[in-house]
């Protein structure tokens, strides 16, 4: 068997506008929900509980948003700063090119194009910024892959319309999509609709623009994040928006392709008890559901019982089912970070947890400093499951390790732990390809250090390029190459043969 990856394999890295750009109020950009995501440090997690359990992921209530507007000095809001990619994109893309990137996954900030999300005309300065970014990529032969919405709904749509709870937001999204696909036709061939669409369940604020009443408390935990009726309605509207985006893409640019993006949760049973395995099935359904609709174009049979027994009623417009059928994605993308352990909860009908990290530890796996289990073999398993289910080409839109890096006296980071993680995951991805799974590319999450999505920390670094900023935006912003930079460069140069 060939030790290389398939010819033309798209090696590269992935980012998101709200975690890198900064310049949140420059160039005519309007505010987005991500500008109201607060820093959640280790100290805050220690007093308020792990962020995914007690401090809801990226949540902001009406009261918090108001206070952040009136007293921004009282809040630490790192996504407003990002890593200042807005002013450094040339330098950063040159470094990606030096590593040999074939693909750069990034997102467009919707409120840079339409400051309120639903303005009559687009903001030309915002459109020009992305023209420059794409031109820079193309100059080096790097294919841009662009996420249309990555956890940064325009704030105006969130405040006035409840974000994706309203069809007004769907219409505004479609107009935005039409605008950017027309503008960047010929430059962008790969598009993705909603980043980790399933994270609506745990992250309704930044993801879907749903602002809830009342501040989260340790007691309220994830319940604070709204009821299922609300969230599944927003999900439905986003599914329709996603299908309409696929249709627009095909109409406007027949050479372009549109993919989904699922945060893949691969689940293991805690024991060989059938009940634990049943729990795996339940949890799997809540994860597959999103891709089943986006790739197969209809609601899967298993959701009906969940909806019926939980009194969930999805309001559909007359054409919705037709739109979903006609707007199936061309390829599948996933983020893969870890696996989850399931124990039976005694329910006949499942309840989605909306958890981001498993509450049951897997004793067989090591964990990252943020408690994320490291499971390369799970990656091979998950790729086989996906291909078996959809038979569509797969792109890995995210995989990576968040870690604390130490800069030595020479200003160098020897991140062998990151290299080890990368090597193990690439090896297992290769095994999956040998199994017959059609994987056409791999994007490392955060090839350059960026602001964390979940906690807004800079301390949680993913990069092969170090960025000299701390959690509070202090530092020079200087970029430097870590040991993993040279490793990834070698991997790409050998098309995966030299690991
Ligand atoms: P951070 C949780 C679990 C898995 C993926 O996450 C997740 C999250 C959200 O925290 O999100 C994706 O920065 C997301 C990226 C994000 C990345 O994973 O919390 O698409 O925006 O940065 C890593 O460590």
Coordinates of C-alpha atoms and ligand atoms in Angstrom, one line a residue:
X1 CA 0.0 0.0 0.0
X2 CA 1.3 3.4 -0.9
X3 CA 2.8 5.3 2.0
X4 CA 1.7 8.6 0.5
X5 CA -1.7 10.2 0.8
X6 CA -3.9 10.5 -2.3
X7 CA -2.6 12.9 -5.0
X8 CA -3.8 16.4 -4.5
X9 CA -4.6 15.8 -0.9
X10 CA -5.5 19.2 0.7
X11 CA -3.2 19.7 3.7
X12 CA -3.7 22.9 5.6
X13 CA -5.2 24.7 8.6
X14 CA -8.4 26.2 9.8
X15 CA -9.5 29.4 11.6
X16 CA -12.5 31.5 12.2
X17 CA -13.0 35.2 11.7
X18 CA -14.1 35.9 15.3
X19 CA -11.0 34.1 16.7
X20 CA -8.4 35.8 14.6
X21 CA -9.4 39.0 12.9
X22 CA -9.9 41.5 15.8
X23 CA -10.6 45.0 14.4
X24 CA -14.2 44.4 15.6
X25 CA -15.2 48.0 15.0
X26 CA -13.0 48.8 12.0
X27 CA -13.7 48.9 8.3
X28 CA -17.4 49.4 8.8
X29 CA -17.9 46.1 10.6
X30 CA -21.0 45.9 12.8
X31 CA -21.1 44.0 16.2
X32 CA -21.6 40.3 16.3
X33 CA -22.5 38.0 19.1
X34 CA -18.9 36.8 19.4
X35 CA -17.9 40.3 20.5
X36 CA -19.9 39.6 23.6
X37 CA -18.2 36.4 24.6
X38 CA -16.3 36.8 27.8
X39 CA -12.9 35.4 28.9
X40 CA -13.3 32.3 31.1
X41 CA -10.0 31.6 32.7
X42 CA -8.8 28.7 34.7
X43 CA -9.5 30.7 37.9
X44 CA -13.1 31.4 36.7
X45 CA -13.6 27.7 35.9
X46 CA -12.3 26.8 39.4
X47 CA -14.8 29.1 41.1
X48 CA -17.8 28.7 38.7
X49 CA -17.2 25.1 37.6
X50 CA -16.1 23.6 34.3
X51 CA -17.4 25.8 31.6
X52 CA -19.3 23.2 29.7
X53 CA -21.2 22.1 32.8
X54 CA -22.0 25.1 34.9
X55 CA -20.8 28.1 33.0
X56 CA -22.5 27.8 29.7
X57 CA -20.4 27.9 26.6
X58 CA -20.0 31.5 25.3
X59 CA -23.3 32.4 26.9
X60 CA -24.5 36.0 27.4
X61 CA -27.9 37.0 28.7
X62 CA -29.7 40.3 27.8
X63 CA -28.4 41.8 31.1
X64 CA -24.8 40.8 30.3
X65 CA -25.0 42.2 26.7
X66 CA -26.4 45.5 28.1
X67 CA -23.7 45.7 30.7
X68 CA -21.0 44.9 28.1
X69 CA -22.3 47.8 26.0
X70 CA -22.4 50.3 28.9
X71 CA -19.3 49.2 30.8
X72 CA -17.0 47.4 28.4
X73 CA -14.1 48.2 30.8
X74 CA -15.6 45.7 33.3
X75 CA -15.4 42.8 30.9
X76 CA -12.6 40.9 29.2
X77 CA -13.8 40.3 25.6
X78 CA -10.8 38.8 23.7
X79 CA -12.7 38.0 20.5
X80 CA -12.8 41.7 19.8
X81 CA -9.0 41.6 19.6
X82 CA -8.4 38.2 18.0
X83 CA -4.8 38.0 16.9
X84 CA -5.2 41.1 14.7
X85 CA -5.2 39.0 11.5
X86 CA -7.1 42.0 10.0
X87 CA -3.8 43.8 9.9
X88 CA -1.4 40.8 9.7
X89 CA -3.1 38.6 7.1
X90 CA -0.2 39.0 4.5
X91 CA 2.4 37.9 7.0
X92 CA 0.2 35.1 8.3
X93 CA -0.7 33.7 4.9
X94 CA 3.0 33.9 3.9
X95 CA 3.8 31.7 6.9
X96 CA 1.1 29.2 5.9
X97 CA 2.6 29.2 2.4
X98 CA 6.0 28.5 3.9
X99 CA 4.6 25.4 5.6
X100 CA 3.3 24.3 2.2
X101 CA -0.5 24.7 2.8
X102 CA -2.7 23.6 0.0
X103 CA -5.9 24.8 1.8
X104 CA -6.8 27.6 4.3
X105 CA -10.1 27.2 6.0
X106 CA -11.3 30.6 7.3
X107 CA -14.7 32.3 7.8
X108 CA -16.2 35.5 6.6
X109 CA -17.5 37.8 9.4
X110 CA -21.1 38.3 8.2
X111 CA -21.3 41.7 10.1
X112 CA -18.2 42.9 8.1
X113 CA -20.3 42.5 4.9
X114 CA -23.7 43.5 6.3
X115 CA -23.0 45.4 9.6
X116 CA -26.6 44.8 10.9
X117 CA -26.9 41.5 9.1
X118 CA -29.9 42.7 7.1
X119 CA -28.8 46.0 5.5
X120 CA -29.9 46.9 2.0
X121 CA -26.4 47.1 0.6
X122 CA -23.2 45.4 1.5
X123 CA -20.2 47.2 3.1
X124 CA -17.7 47.5 0.2
X125 CA -14.7 47.8 2.6
X126 CA -15.6 44.5 4.2
X127 CA -15.9 42.8 0.8
X128 CA -12.6 44.3 -0.3
X129 CA -10.9 42.9 2.8
X130 CA -11.8 39.3 1.8
X131 CA -10.8 40.0 -1.8
X132 CA -7.3 40.8 -0.5
X133 CA -7.2 37.7 1.7
X134 CA -8.3 35.4 -1.1
X135 CA -5.9 37.0 -3.6
X136 CA -3.1 36.5 -1.1
X137 CA -4.0 32.8 -0.8
X138 CA -4.3 32.3 -4.5
X139 CA -0.9 34.0 -5.0
X140 CA 0.7 31.0 -3.1
X141 CA -1.6 28.3 -4.6
X142 CA -3.6 28.0 -1.4
X143 CA -7.2 27.0 -1.9
X144 CA -9.5 29.0 0.4
X145 CA -12.3 27.0 2.1
X146 CA -14.8 29.5 3.5
X147 CA -17.3 29.0 6.4
X148 CA -20.2 31.3 6.0
X149 CA -21.2 31.4 9.6
X150 CA -18.8 30.5 12.4
X151 CA -20.2 31.4 15.8
X152 CA -20.7 35.2 15.0
X153 CA -24.3 36.1 14.2
X154 CA -24.7 39.9 13.7
X155 CA -25.8 41.3 17.0
X156 CA -28.7 43.3 15.5
X157 CA -30.3 40.1 14.3
X158 CA -29.9 38.6 17.7
X159 CA -31.3 41.5 19.6
X160 CA -34.2 42.4 17.2
X161 CA -35.2 39.0 15.8
X162 CA -33.9 36.3 18.2
X163 CA -31.3 35.3 15.6
X164 CA -32.2 32.1 13.9
X165 CA -35.5 31.7 15.8
X166 CA -36.8 34.1 13.1
X167 CA -37.2 33.5 9.4
X168 CA -36.1 37.1 8.9
X169 CA -32.6 35.9 9.8
X170 CA -32.9 33.1 7.3
X171 CA -33.7 35.6 4.6
X172 CA -30.9 37.9 5.6
X173 CA -28.5 35.0 5.6
X174 CA -29.5 33.9 2.1
X175 CA -28.9 37.5 0.9
X176 CA -25.5 37.5 2.5
X177 CA -24.6 34.2 1.0
X178 CA -25.7 35.3 -2.5
X179 CA -23.6 38.5 -2.1
X180 CA -20.4 36.7 -1.2
X181 CA -20.7 33.8 -3.6
X182 CA -21.3 36.2 -6.5
X183 CA -18.4 38.4 -5.4
X184 CA -15.9 35.6 -4.9
X185 CA -16.9 33.4 -7.8
X186 CA -13.8 32.0 -9.3
X187 CA -11.7 32.7 -6.2
X188 CA -13.5 30.4 -3.7
X189 CA -14.4 26.8 -4.7
X190 CA -15.1 25.3 -1.3
X191 CA -17.8 26.7 1.0
X192 CA -19.2 25.5 4.3
X193 CA -22.5 26.6 5.7
X194 CA -22.7 26.7 9.6
X195 CA -19.7 25.8 11.7
X196 CA -20.5 22.9 14.1
X197 CA -24.2 23.2 13.5
X198 CA -24.9 20.8 16.3
X199 CA -23.4 23.2 18.8
X200 CA -26.6 25.1 18.7
X201 CA -27.6 22.8 21.5
X202 CA -24.8 24.0 23.8
X203 CA -24.0 27.4 22.3
X204 CA -27.2 29.0 21.1
X205 CA -25.9 32.5 21.7
X206 CA -22.9 32.9 19.5
X207 CA -24.0 30.1 17.1
X208 CA -27.6 31.0 16.5
X209 CA -28.0 34.5 17.9
X210 CA -30.4 33.5 20.7
X211 CA -30.1 35.8 23.7
X212 CA -31.7 34.4 26.8
X213 CA -33.2 36.1 29.8
X214 CA -31.3 36.0 33.1
X215 CA -27.7 35.3 33.8
X216 CA -26.4 31.7 34.0
X217 CA -25.7 30.4 37.4
X218 CA -23.9 27.3 38.6
X219 CA -27.3 25.8 39.6
X220 CA -28.9 26.4 36.2
X221 CA -26.1 24.8 34.4
X222 CA -26.9 23.9 30.8
X223 CA -30.7 24.3 31.5
X224 CA -30.1 28.0 31.2
X225 CA -29.4 27.5 27.6
X226 CA -33.0 27.4 26.7
X227 CA -35.5 24.7 26.1
X228 CA -35.4 22.2 23.3
X229 CA -38.5 23.6 21.5
X230 CA -36.6 26.9 21.1
X231 CA -33.3 25.3 20.1
X232 CA -34.7 22.7 17.7
X233 CA -36.7 25.5 16.0
X234 CA -33.5 27.5 15.5
X235 CA -31.8 24.3 14.2
X236 CA -34.6 23.8 11.7
X237 CA -34.4 27.3 10.5
X238 CA -30.6 26.9 10.1
X239 CA -31.0 23.7 8.2
X240 CA -33.3 25.5 5.8
X241 CA -30.9 28.4 5.6
X242 CA -28.1 25.9 4.9
X243 CA -30.1 24.1 2.1
X244 CA -30.9 27.5 0.5
X245 CA -27.2 28.4 0.7
X246 CA -26.3 25.1 -1.2
X247 CA -28.9 25.9 -3.8
X248 CA -27.6 29.5 -4.3
X249 CA -24.1 28.2 -4.5
X250 CA -25.0 25.7 -7.3
X251 CA -27.0 28.4 -9.2
X252 CA -24.3 31.1 -9.0
X253 CA -21.2 29.1 -9.4
X254 CA -21.5 25.5 -10.8
X255 CA -17.7 25.0 -10.1
X256 CA -18.1 25.7 -6.4
X257 CA -19.0 23.1 -3.8
X258 CA -20.8 23.4 -0.5
X259 CA -20.2 21.3 2.6
X260 CA -21.7 20.9 6.1
X261 CA -19.7 21.1 9.3
X262 CA -20.5 18.8 12.2
X263 CA -18.7 18.6 15.6
X264 CA -18.4 14.9 15.5
X265 CA -19.1 13.2 18.8
X266 CA -18.0 9.6 18.6
X267 CA -19.5 7.7 21.6
X268 CA -18.3 4.6 23.4
X269 CA -20.4 2.5 25.9
X270 CA -18.9 2.5 29.4
X271 CA -19.5 -1.2 29.6
X272 CA -20.8 -4.1 27.6
X273 CA -24.3 -3.6 29.1
X274 CA -26.9 -3.3 26.4
X275 CA -28.3 -0.3 28.3
X276 CA -25.0 1.6 27.9
X277 CA -25.0 0.7 24.2
X278 CA -28.5 2.0 23.9
X279 CA -27.4 5.3 25.4
X280 CA -24.7 5.4 22.7
X281 CA -27.4 5.0 20.1
X282 CA -29.4 7.8 21.6
X283 CA -26.4 10.2 21.7
X284 CA -25.3 9.1 18.2
X285 CA -28.8 10.0 16.9
X286 CA -28.5 13.6 18.3
X287 CA -25.2 13.9 16.5
X288 CA -26.1 12.3 13.2
X289 CA -29.4 14.1 13.0
X290 CA -27.7 17.3 11.7
X291 CA -25.7 15.6 9.0
X292 CA -28.6 13.3 8.1
X293 CA -30.7 16.3 7.2
X294 CA -27.9 18.2 5.5
X295 CA -26.7 15.2 3.5
X296 CA -29.9 13.2 2.9
X297 CA -32.3 16.1 2.7
X298 CA -34.9 15.0 5.2
X299 CA -35.6 14.5 8.9
X300 CA -34.5 11.1 10.0
X301 CA -37.2 8.7 11.3
X302 CA -35.8 8.6 14.8
X303 CA -36.4 12.2 15.6
X304 CA -40.2 12.0 15.5
X305 CA -40.5 10.0 18.7
X306 CA -38.2 12.4 20.5
X307 CA -40.2 15.4 19.2
X308 CA -43.6 13.7 20.1
X309 CA -42.7 12.6 23.5
X310 CA -41.1 15.9 24.5
X311 CA -43.9 18.0 23.1
X312 CA -41.6 19.7 20.5
X313 CA -43.4 21.1 17.5
X314 CA -41.2 22.4 14.6
X315 CA -42.9 25.1 12.7
X316 CA -42.2 24.5 9.0
X317 CA -43.1 26.7 6.0
X318 CA -44.9 25.0 3.2
X319 CA -41.8 24.7 1.0
X320 CA -39.3 23.6 3.7
X321 CA -39.3 19.9 3.0
X322 CA -38.7 20.6 -0.7
X323 CA -35.9 23.0 0.1
X324 CA -34.2 20.5 2.4
X325 CA -34.4 17.8 -0.3
X326 CA -33.0 20.1 -3.0
X327 CA -30.2 21.6 -0.8
X328 CA -28.1 18.6 0.0
X329 CA -24.4 19.3 0.6
X330 CA -21.7 18.1 -1.8
X331 CA -19.3 16.9 0.8
X332 CA -19.0 16.3 4.5
X333 CA -16.8 18.0 6.9
X334 CA -16.2 17.4 10.6
X335 CA -14.2 18.6 13.5
X336 CA -12.7 15.8 15.5
X337 CA -11.1 16.4 18.9
X338 CA -12.1 13.6 21.2
X339 CA -14.5 10.7 22.1
X340 CA -17.2 10.4 24.7
X341 CA -18.2 7.7 27.2
X342 CA -21.9 6.8 27.7
X343 CA -23.7 5.3 30.6
X344 CA -27.4 4.5 30.6
X345 CA -29.5 7.2 32.1
X346 CA -32.7 5.1 32.5
X347 CA -34.7 6.9 29.9
X348 CA -36.8 5.3 27.2
X349 CA -36.5 8.4 25.1
X350 CA -33.2 10.2 24.9
X351 CA -32.5 13.7 26.1
X352 CA -29.6 15.5 24.4
X353 CA -27.0 16.7 26.9
X354 CA -25.5 19.5 24.9
X355 CA -22.2 18.7 26.6
X356 CA -19.0 19.5 25.0
X357 CA -16.8 17.2 27.0
X358 CA -17.8 13.8 28.4
X359 CA -18.6 13.8 32.1
X360 CA -17.5 10.2 32.4
X361 CA -13.8 9.7 32.1
X362 CA -12.3 7.1 29.8
X363 CA -9.5 5.5 31.8
X364 CA -7.8 4.3 28.6
X365 CA -7.1 7.7 27.3
X366 CA -4.7 10.5 28.2
X367 CA -6.3 14.0 28.4
X368 CA -5.2 17.4 27.2
X369 CA -4.6 20.2 29.8
X370 CA -8.2 21.2 29.2
X371 CA -9.5 17.7 30.0
X372 CA -10.2 16.7 26.4
X373 CA -9.4 12.9 25.9
X374 CA -6.9 12.3 23.2
X375 CA -8.1 9.4 20.9
X376 CA -6.4 8.9 17.5
X377 CA -8.0 5.5 17.0
X378 CA -11.4 7.1 17.5
X379 CA -10.6 9.3 14.5
X380 CA -10.3 6.2 12.3
X381 CA -13.5 4.8 13.7
X382 CA -15.4 8.0 13.2
X383 CA -14.2 8.4 9.6
X384 CA -15.4 4.9 8.8
X385 CA -18.8 5.5 10.4
X386 CA -19.3 8.7 8.4
X387 CA -18.3 7.3 5.1
X388 CA -20.4 4.2 5.7
X389 CA -23.4 6.4 6.4
X390 CA -23.1 9.1 3.6
X391 CA -20.7 7.8 0.9
X392 CA -19.7 11.4 0.3
X393 CA -16.1 12.8 0.2
X394 CA -15.0 13.9 3.6
X395 CA -12.8 16.9 4.6
X396 CA -11.4 17.2 8.1
X397 CA -12.3 20.8 8.8
X398 CA -10.7 20.7 12.3
X399 CA -8.4 18.6 14.4
X400 CA -6.0 19.8 16.9
X401 CA -4.6 20.1 20.5
X402 CA -5.0 23.1 22.8
X403 CA -2.0 23.2 25.2
X404 CA 0.0 25.6 27.3
X405 CA 3.2 26.4 25.5
X406 CA 6.5 27.5 27.1
X407 CA 8.7 29.9 25.2
X408 CA 12.4 29.1 26.0
X409 CA 15.2 31.7 26.4
X410 CA 15.7 31.7 22.6
X411 CA 12.1 32.5 22.0
X412 CA 11.4 28.9 20.7
X413 CA 8.6 26.6 21.6
X414 CA 9.5 22.9 21.6
X415 CA 6.0 21.5 21.3
X416 CA 6.7 17.8 21.0
X417 CA 3.3 17.0 22.6
X418 CA 1.6 18.8 19.6
X419 CA 3.7 16.9 17.1
X420 CA 2.9 13.6 18.8
X421 CA -0.8 14.4 18.7
X422 CA -0.6 15.4 15.0
X423 CA 1.4 12.4 14.0
X424 CA -1.0 9.9 15.7
X425 CA -4.1 11.5 14.2
X426 CA -2.6 11.7 10.7
X427 CA -1.6 8.0 11.0
X428 CA -5.1 7.0 11.9
X429 CA -6.6 9.2 9.1
X430 CA -4.3 7.3 6.8
X431 CA -5.5 4.0 8.1
X432 CA -9.1 5.2 7.4
X433 CA -8.1 6.1 3.8
X434 CA -6.6 2.6 3.4
X435 CA -9.9 1.2 4.7
X436 CA -11.4 2.9 1.7
X437 CA -12.7 6.1 3.2
X438 CA -12.7 9.0 0.8
X439 CA -10.9 11.8 2.7
X440 CA -9.7 14.6 0.5
X441 CA -8.1 17.0 3.0
X442 CA -7.1 17.8 6.5
X443 CA -7.1 21.2 8.2
X444 CA -5.3 21.5 11.6
X445 CA -7.3 23.7 13.9
X446 CA -5.5 27.0 14.7
X447 CA -2.3 26.6 12.7
X448 CA -1.5 30.0 14.2
X449 CA -2.3 30.6 17.9
X450 CA -5.8 32.2 18.2
X451 CA -8.4 33.0 20.8
X452 CA -10.2 29.9 22.1
X453 CA -13.8 29.5 21.1
X454 CA -15.0 28.0 24.3
X455 CA -13.1 30.0 26.8
X456 CA -11.7 33.0 24.9
X457 CA -8.3 32.3 26.3
X458 CA -5.1 32.9 24.3
X459 CA -3.3 30.5 26.8
X460 CA -5.0 27.6 25.1
X461 CA -2.8 27.4 22.1
X462 CA -3.2 25.2 19.1
X463 CA -0.7 26.8 16.7
X464 CA 2.4 25.8 14.9
X465 CA 3.0 29.6 14.8
X466 CA 3.3 31.3 18.2
X467 CA 1.6 34.6 18.7
X468 CA 2.9 36.8 21.5
X469 CA -0.4 37.9 23.2
X470 CA -1.8 36.8 26.5
X471 CA -5.4 36.3 27.7
X472 CA -5.6 40.1 28.3
X473 CA -4.2 41.2 24.9
X474 CA -0.8 42.1 26.4
X475 CA 2.2 41.3 24.2
X476 CA 3.8 42.4 21.0
X477 CA 1.7 40.2 18.7
X478 CA 4.9 39.0 17.1
X479 CA 4.6 35.7 15.2
X480 CA 7.3 32.9 15.5
X481 CA 7.7 29.4 14.4
X482 CA 7.4 26.5 16.8
X483 CA 9.0 23.1 16.4
X484 CA 5.7 21.8 15.0
X485 CA 5.9 24.3 12.2
X486 CA 8.9 22.4 10.8
X487 CA 7.2 19.0 11.4
X488 CA 4.0 19.9 9.5
X489 CA 6.1 21.4 6.7
X490 CA 7.9 18.0 6.3
X491 CA 4.6 16.1 6.4
X492 CA 3.1 18.3 3.7
X493 CA 6.2 18.2 1.5
X494 CA 6.2 14.4 1.6
X495 CA 2.4 14.2 1.1
X496 CA 2.1 12.4 4.4
X497 CA 4.8 9.8 3.7
X498 CA 7.3 11.2 6.2
X499 CA 5.6 11.3 9.6
Ligands
LIG1 P1 -11.7 25.7 21.8 C1 -16.0 22.3 21.9 C2 -15.8 21.0 21.6 C3 -15.4 20.6 20.3 C4 -15.2 21.6 19.4 O1 -12.3 24.7 20.7 C5 -15.5 23.0 19.7 C6 -15.9 23.3 21.0 C7 -16.2 24.7 21.3 O2 -15.4 25.2 22.4 O3 -15.4 24.0 18.8 C8 -14.6 24.0 17.7 O4 -11.3 26.9 21.1 C9 -14.8 25.3 17.0 C10 -13.7 26.2 16.9 C11 -12.9 26.0 18.2 C12 -12.3 24.6 18.3 O5 -13.3 23.7 18.2 O6 -12.8 25.9 22.7 O7 -15.3 25.0 15.7 O8 -14.1 27.5 16.7 O9 -11.9 27.0 18.4 C13 -11.5 24.4 19.6 O10 -10.5 25.0 22.4

